Tab-separated table of C-alpha atoms in Angstrom:
chain	number	residue	atom	x	y	z
A	1	MET	CA	-7.780	1.822	-3.439
A	2	GLY	CA	-4.475	0.473	-4.600
A	3	CYS	CA	-4.334	-2.727	-6.566
A	4	MET	CA	-6.241	-5.020	-4.463
A	5	ILE	CA	-9.148	-5.172	-6.600
A	6	CYS	CA	-7.362	-4.888	-9.886
A	7	PRO	CA	-6.484	-8.923	-10.297
A	8	GLY	CA	-9.610	-11.081	-11.219
A	9	PRO	CA	-11.193	-13.101	-8.137
A	10	GLU	CA	-8.775	-16.288	-8.817
A	11	GLN	CA	-5.872	-14.111	-8.420
A	12	ILE	CA	-6.899	-12.242	-5.595
A	13	LEU	CA	-7.605	-15.405	-3.719
A	14	GLY	CA	-5.000	-17.763	-5.536
A	15	TRP	CA	-6.053	-21.481	-6.636
A	16	ALA	CA	-7.391	-24.165	-5.004
A	17	PRO	CA	-9.677	-27.136	-5.689
A	18	PRO	CA	-13.470	-26.372	-5.072
A	19	GLY	CA	-14.052	-26.412	-1.116
A	20	GLU	CA	-10.451	-25.736	-0.289
A	21	ILE	CA	-10.996	-21.841	0.036
A	22	THR	CA	-13.313	-20.433	3.068
A	23	LEU	CA	-14.030	-16.730	3.068
A	24	GLN	CA	-14.460	-15.167	6.568
A	25	ASP	CA	-17.213	-13.083	5.325
A	26	GLU	CA	-19.312	-14.353	2.257
A	27	ASN	CA	-20.045	-10.860	1.370
A	28	THR	CA	-16.332	-9.763	0.776
A	29	LEU	CA	-16.045	-10.751	-3.137
A	30	LEU	CA	-19.697	-9.045	-3.630
A	31	ASN	CA	-18.960	-5.983	-1.968
A	32	VAL	CA	-15.434	-5.827	-3.904
A	33	GLN	CA	-17.760	-6.277	-6.770
A	34	LYS	CA	-19.909	-3.485	-5.956
A	35	TYR	CA	-16.895	-1.018	-5.741
A	36	LEU	CA	-15.702	-1.483	-9.070
A	37	ASN	CA	-19.137	-0.886	-10.235
A	38	ASN	CA	-19.503	2.208	-8.432
A	39	ALA	CA	-22.346	1.270	-6.851
A	40	SER	CA	-20.995	1.811	-3.813
A	41	GLU	CA	-18.337	4.327	-2.305
A	42	ASN	CA	-17.553	2.572	0.870
A	43	LEU	CA	-13.982	1.106	0.718
A	44	PRO	CA	-14.327	-2.465	0.695
A	45	HIS	CA	-12.812	-4.383	3.567
A	46	ASN	CA	-9.289	-6.275	3.316
A	47	ILE	CA	-10.189	-9.685	1.951
A	48	GLU	CA	-9.970	-12.330	4.463
A	49	TYR	CA	-9.684	-16.077	3.669
A	50	SER	CA	-8.318	-19.483	4.460
A	51	VAL	CA	-6.860	-22.303	1.869
A	52	ALA	CA	-6.239	-25.469	2.960
A	53	VAL	CA	-3.348	-27.172	1.554
A	54	ALA	CA	-2.818	-30.549	1.305
A	55	VAL	CA	0.830	-32.672	2.291
A	56	ASP	CA	1.318	-35.775	0.706
A	57	GLU	CA	3.645	-37.307	3.371
A	58	PRO	CA	2.707	-37.255	5.941
A	59	LYS	CA	-1.452	-37.357	4.736
A	60	GLU	CA	-2.233	-33.783	6.534
A	61	LYS	CA	-3.289	-30.348	5.720
A	62	VAL	CA	-2.198	-26.853	6.318
A	63	ASN	CA	-4.669	-24.391	6.758
A	64	LEU	CA	-3.381	-21.217	5.445
A	65	GLN	CA	-4.620	-17.707	6.301
A	66	VAL	CA	-4.854	-14.968	4.311
A	67	ALA	CA	-5.430	-11.173	4.724
A	68	LEU	CA	-4.966	-8.838	1.455
A	69	PRO	CA	-4.236	-5.447	1.955
A	70	HIS	CA	-5.954	-2.878	0.018
A	71	ASP	CA	-2.671	-2.328	-1.840
A	72	TYR	CA	-2.062	-5.405	-2.628
A	73	PRO	CA	-0.027	-7.022	-4.359
A	74	GLN	CA	2.488	-3.842	-3.921
A	75	VAL	CA	2.048	-4.450	-0.270
A	76	PRO	CA	2.517	-8.243	0.655
A	77	PRO	CA	-0.191	-9.994	2.118
A	78	HIS	CA	-0.369	-10.951	5.974
A	79	LEU	CA	-0.186	-14.791	5.868
A	80	PHE	CA	-0.324	-17.670	9.007
A	81	ALA	CA	0.330	-21.333	8.435
A	82	ARG	CA	-1.606	-23.966	10.659
A	83	SER	CA	-1.768	-27.110	11.393
A	84	ASN	CA	-3.485	-29.368	14.273
A	85	ALA	CA	-0.466	-31.868	13.523
A	86	LEU	CA	1.884	-29.425	14.224
A	87	ASP	CA	3.438	-28.385	17.909
A	88	ARG	CA	3.186	-24.766	18.976
A	89	GLN	CA	7.099	-24.604	18.379
A	90	GLN	CA	7.021	-26.333	14.686
A	91	GLN	CA	4.234	-24.276	13.461
A	92	LEU	CA	6.206	-21.238	14.859
A	93	GLN	CA	9.060	-22.085	13.110
A	94	LEU	CA	6.875	-22.727	9.838
A	95	ASN	CA	5.891	-19.361	10.227
A	96	LYS	CA	8.835	-17.741	10.429
A	97	ASP	CA	10.419	-19.560	7.512
A	98	LEU	CA	7.182	-18.718	5.090
A	99	THR	CA	7.426	-15.332	6.004
A	100	SER	CA	11.288	-15.588	5.013
A	101	PHE	CA	10.395	-17.174	1.836
A	102	ILE	CA	7.774	-14.565	0.576
A	103	ALA	CA	10.063	-11.682	1.426
A	104	SER	CA	12.838	-13.170	-0.722
A	105	LEU	CA	10.043	-12.507	-4.016
A	106	GLU	CA	10.393	-9.558	-6.264
A	107	PRO	CA	8.275	-6.924	-4.578
A	108	GLY	CA	4.592	-6.786	-6.065
A	109	GLU	CA	4.438	-9.889	-7.281
A	110	LEU	CA	1.132	-12.110	-6.670
A	111	CYS	CA	2.203	-14.642	-4.090
A	112	ILE	CA	-0.756	-16.344	-2.881
A	113	CYS	CA	-0.298	-19.218	-4.981
A	114	THR	CA	3.483	-19.294	-4.338
A	115	ALA	CA	2.826	-19.363	-1.077
A	116	MET	CA	0.518	-22.123	-1.320
A	117	GLN	CA	3.273	-24.445	-3.792
A	118	TRP	CA	5.858	-23.504	-1.066
A	119	LEU	CA	3.556	-24.988	1.588
A	120	GLY	CA	2.632	-27.915	-0.372
A	121	ASP	CA	6.429	-28.595	-1.082
A	122	ASN	CA	7.834	-28.094	2.657
A	123	SER	CA	5.739	-28.574	5.252
A	124	ALA	CA	6.346	-32.271	5.177
A	125	ARG	CA	9.473	-31.751	7.124
A	126	TYR	CA	7.809	-29.738	9.861
A	127	LEU	CA	5.096	-32.306	10.498
A	128	GLN	CA	7.762	-35.061	10.308
A	129	ASN	CA	9.880	-33.369	12.974
A	130	SER	CA	6.660	-32.673	15.181
A	131	LYS	CA	5.635	-36.312	15.500
A	132	SER	CA	9.321	-37.869	15.722
A	133	HIS	CA	9.903	-35.288	18.570
A	134	CYS	CA	7.247	-36.310	20.359
A	135	GLU	CA	7.805	-39.872	19.797
A	136	SER	CA	11.724	-40.119	20.834
A	137	ALA	CA	11.856	-37.174	23.194
A	138	PRO	CA	13.212	-39.027	26.543
A	139	LYS	CA	10.242	-39.284	29.224
A	140	GLU	CA	12.624	-38.145	31.898
A	141	ARG	CA	13.795	-34.829	30.122
A	142	VAL	CA	12.073	-31.395	31.488
A	143	LEU	CA	11.552	-29.211	28.911
A	144	LYS	CA	11.905	-25.601	29.735
A	145	THR	CA	8.639	-23.387	28.841
A	146	VAL	CA	8.826	-19.666	27.795
A	147	PHE	CA	5.864	-18.052	30.151
A	148	ASN	CA	5.130	-14.599	28.325
A	149	CYS	CA	3.210	-11.623	30.078
A	150	MET	CA	2.357	-9.100	27.328
A	151	TRP	CA	1.280	-5.733	27.563
A	152	ILE	CA	-1.024	-4.117	24.521
A	153	TYR	CA	-2.064	-0.670	24.094
A	154	SER	CA	-4.977	0.707	21.796
A	155	HIS	CA	-6.277	4.135	20.621
A	156	HIS	CA	-9.647	2.713	21.883
A	157	ILE	CA	-11.472	-0.614	22.433
A	158	TYR	CA	-15.426	-0.101	21.887
A	159	ARG	CA	-16.915	-2.146	19.370
A	160	GLN	CA	-18.828	-5.776	20.804
A	161	GLU	CA	-17.344	-7.739	17.741
A	162	LEU	CA	-13.944	-7.039	18.473
A	163	ARG	CA	-13.821	-7.474	22.202
A	164	LYS	CA	-15.789	-11.043	21.497
A	165	LYS	CA	-12.778	-11.609	19.216
A	166	ILE	CA	-10.401	-11.079	21.651
A	167	PHE	CA	-12.186	-12.808	24.319
A	168	ASP	CA	-12.630	-16.024	22.619
A	169	CYS	CA	-9.181	-16.128	21.232
A	170	ALA	CA	-7.646	-15.582	25.183
A	171	ASN	CA	-9.787	-18.322	25.950
A	172	LYS	CA	-9.267	-20.785	23.151
A	173	LEU	CA	-5.529	-20.230	23.850
A	174	ASN	CA	-5.332	-20.469	28.006
A	175	LEU	CA	-4.569	-16.896	28.141
A	176	THR	CA	-5.553	-14.965	31.512
A	177	GLY	CA	-4.702	-10.995	32.197
A	178	PHE	CA	-7.933	-8.681	30.931
A	179	CYS	CA	-9.191	-6.218	28.552
A	180	LEU	CA	-10.030	-2.943	29.426
A	181	THR	CA	-12.703	-0.961	27.473
A	182	GLY	CA	-12.690	2.728	26.481
A	183	LYS	CA	-10.044	5.502	25.548
A	184	PRO	CA	-7.345	4.018	25.626
A	185	GLY	CA	-7.886	0.371	25.381
A	186	ILE	CA	-5.467	-1.668	27.012
A	187	ILE	CA	-4.984	-5.905	26.918
A	188	CYS	CA	-3.076	-7.914	29.265
A	189	VAL	CA	-2.550	-11.493	28.444
A	190	GLU	CA	0.071	-14.145	30.196
A	191	GLY	CA	0.488	-17.734	29.272
A	192	VAL	CA	3.233	-19.620	27.513
A	193	LYS	CA	5.104	-17.650	24.706
A	194	GLU	CA	3.635	-19.464	21.449
A	195	SER	CA	-0.001	-18.711	22.999
A	196	CYS	CA	0.833	-15.040	23.399
A	197	GLU	CA	2.500	-14.642	19.938
A	198	GLU	CA	-0.620	-16.112	18.412
A	199	PHE	CA	-2.884	-14.239	20.094
A	200	TRP	CA	-1.088	-10.875	19.496
A	201	HIS	CA	-1.051	-12.429	15.768
A	202	VAL	CA	-4.729	-12.907	15.664
A	203	ILE	CA	-6.090	-9.597	16.978
A	204	ARG	CA	-3.742	-7.686	15.192
A	205	TYR	CA	-4.640	-8.594	11.676
A	206	PRO	CA	-5.699	-7.593	9.120
A	207	ASN	CA	-6.868	-4.018	9.951
A	208	TRP	CA	-6.481	-2.867	13.288
A	209	LYS	CA	-4.168	0.284	12.612
A	210	HIS	CA	-4.035	2.030	16.359
A	211	ILE	CA	-2.665	-0.965	18.266
A	212	SER	CA	0.963	-1.360	19.454
A	213	CYS	CA	2.527	-4.209	22.132
A	214	LYS	CA	4.432	-2.045	24.456
A	215	HIS	CA	5.927	-4.548	26.773
A	216	VAL	CA	6.621	-7.958	26.971
A	217	GLU	CA	7.710	-9.836	30.121
A	218	ASN	CA	9.421	-13.460	30.027
A	219	ARG	CA	10.625	-16.159	32.992
A	220	GLU	CA	11.449	-19.497	32.460
A	221	THR	CA	9.887	-22.170	34.168
A	222	ASP	CA	10.103	-26.154	34.364
A	223	GLY	CA	6.416	-26.410	34.637
A	224	ASN	CA	3.338	-24.633	32.622
A	225	GLY	CA	3.671	-21.661	34.403
A	226	ASP	CA	0.342	-21.244	36.106
A	227	ASN	CA	2.602	-20.299	39.406
A	228	LEU	CA	3.759	-16.650	37.510
A	229	ARG	CA	0.504	-15.702	36.386
A	230	LEU	CA	-0.842	-12.569	38.035
A	231	PHE	CA	-4.373	-13.079	36.891
A	232	GLN	CA	-6.891	-16.218	37.581
A	233	THR	CA	-9.018	-15.631	34.625
A	234	PHE	CA	-9.174	-13.361	31.643
A	235	GLU	CA	-11.276	-10.190	32.870
A	236	ASP	CA	-13.642	-7.733	31.341
A	237	LEU	CA	-12.209	-4.891	32.921
A	238	GLN	CA	-14.005	-1.539	32.953
A	239	PHE	CA	-13.745	1.653	35.321
A	240	GLN	CA	-15.632	4.638	35.852
A	241	ALA	CA	-15.368	6.739	32.461
A	242	HIS	CA	-14.916	10.421	31.930
A	243	GLY	CA	-17.348	12.121	29.795
A	244	ASP	CA	-20.604	11.120	27.917
A	245	TYR	CA	-21.335	7.288	27.791
A	246	GLY	CA	-23.401	8.397	25.057
A	247	LEU	CA	-20.474	9.688	22.828
A	248	ARG	CA	-18.106	7.155	22.289
A	249	ASN	CA	-14.946	9.600	21.724
A	250	ASP	CA	-15.576	11.238	25.092
A	251	TYR	CA	-15.456	7.452	26.848
A	252	HIS	CA	-12.072	8.065	28.698
A	253	MET	CA	-11.333	5.468	31.259
A	254	ASP	CA	-10.022	6.213	34.533
A	255	LEU	CA	-6.368	6.348	34.974
A	256	GLY	CA	-6.189	6.174	38.991
A	257	GLN	CA	-8.551	3.371	39.021
A	258	PHE	CA	-6.378	1.851	36.607
A	259	LEU	CA	-3.362	2.060	38.279
A	260	ASP	CA	-5.121	0.944	41.505
A	261	PHE	CA	-5.856	-2.089	39.621
A	262	LEU	CA	-2.291	-2.425	38.244
A	263	LYS	CA	-0.661	-1.902	42.116
A	264	ALA	CA	-3.178	-4.931	43.322
A	265	HIS	CA	-1.578	-7.268	40.984
A	266	GLN	CA	2.105	-6.037	41.090
A	267	SER	CA	2.173	-4.600	38.063
A	268	GLU	CA	2.350	-0.747	38.803
A	269	HIS	CA	5.614	-0.437	36.904
A	270	VAL	CA	3.974	-1.238	33.690
A	271	PHE	CA	1.750	2.065	33.672
A	272	GLN	CA	5.048	4.335	32.872
A	273	ILE	CA	5.769	1.957	29.970
A	274	LEU	CA	1.728	2.172	28.940
A	275	PHE	CA	1.179	5.960	29.096
A	276	GLY	CA	4.546	7.219	29.505
A	277	ILE	CA	3.946	9.310	32.864
A	278	GLU	CA	4.176	8.130	36.090
A	279	GLY	CA	0.925	7.173	37.762
A	280	LYS	CA	-0.972	9.051	40.649
A	281	CYS	CA	-3.412	6.949	42.610
A	282	SER	CA	-7.202	7.416	42.756
A	283	ASP	CA	-7.347	8.310	46.114
A	284	ASN	CA	-4.404	10.863	46.039
């Protein structure tokens, strides 16, 4: 189990005023306590929660999302800061700087409270830059947008709750593409660069082990990039499977049908990137 369960709850979660901590799963700490008391042999899920960090000037709150690996604090936590007052570029920069700060700490150090303190002390300049940028940017200035198409490979995608998380996140971030259920599982998302990166962060953490971003294509555009989209919606993609539908591990998708689909969307070249082999269409 490592060291995740060694500290007390206040050390695991970090300190915050009452009502400022929100557990993703309210049963998390109960399951950890059962494991500690030998009442359960099942390894508890990673602890995931969020902390609202107050910023004095301007008066805003930054939400710190925390996912603790089983070996925390020997293994650093996954942290992601959000605020509705930040534009995407400022939020991206804030998280880069937060990651660099955490990496500078001593290995094995309990760092959630430290991260909260850093956000409280440093978020103001990102918030102020975001607001001043919106107010002072010349109206006639045309900003370049980086439009991404991100191709993600997973050993398999079956669980309904995982698929729901994928679709909810894609819709929230205005991403198009598809999720291919089965073994292997493939996800394609296309949209502005920051939205694709946020999608990748959300679905990857905390404990999806067999997943990788195989390929990213990007292009600059003067608009919102809608003219670059290969897909009109975020599709639920399913093909005829090989094997028994009742046995999850035998649910292999038809790669020939998938290659036909890629060809229809001008993406045939991605097949070899995803699978390491040249594809043959299903009618060959």
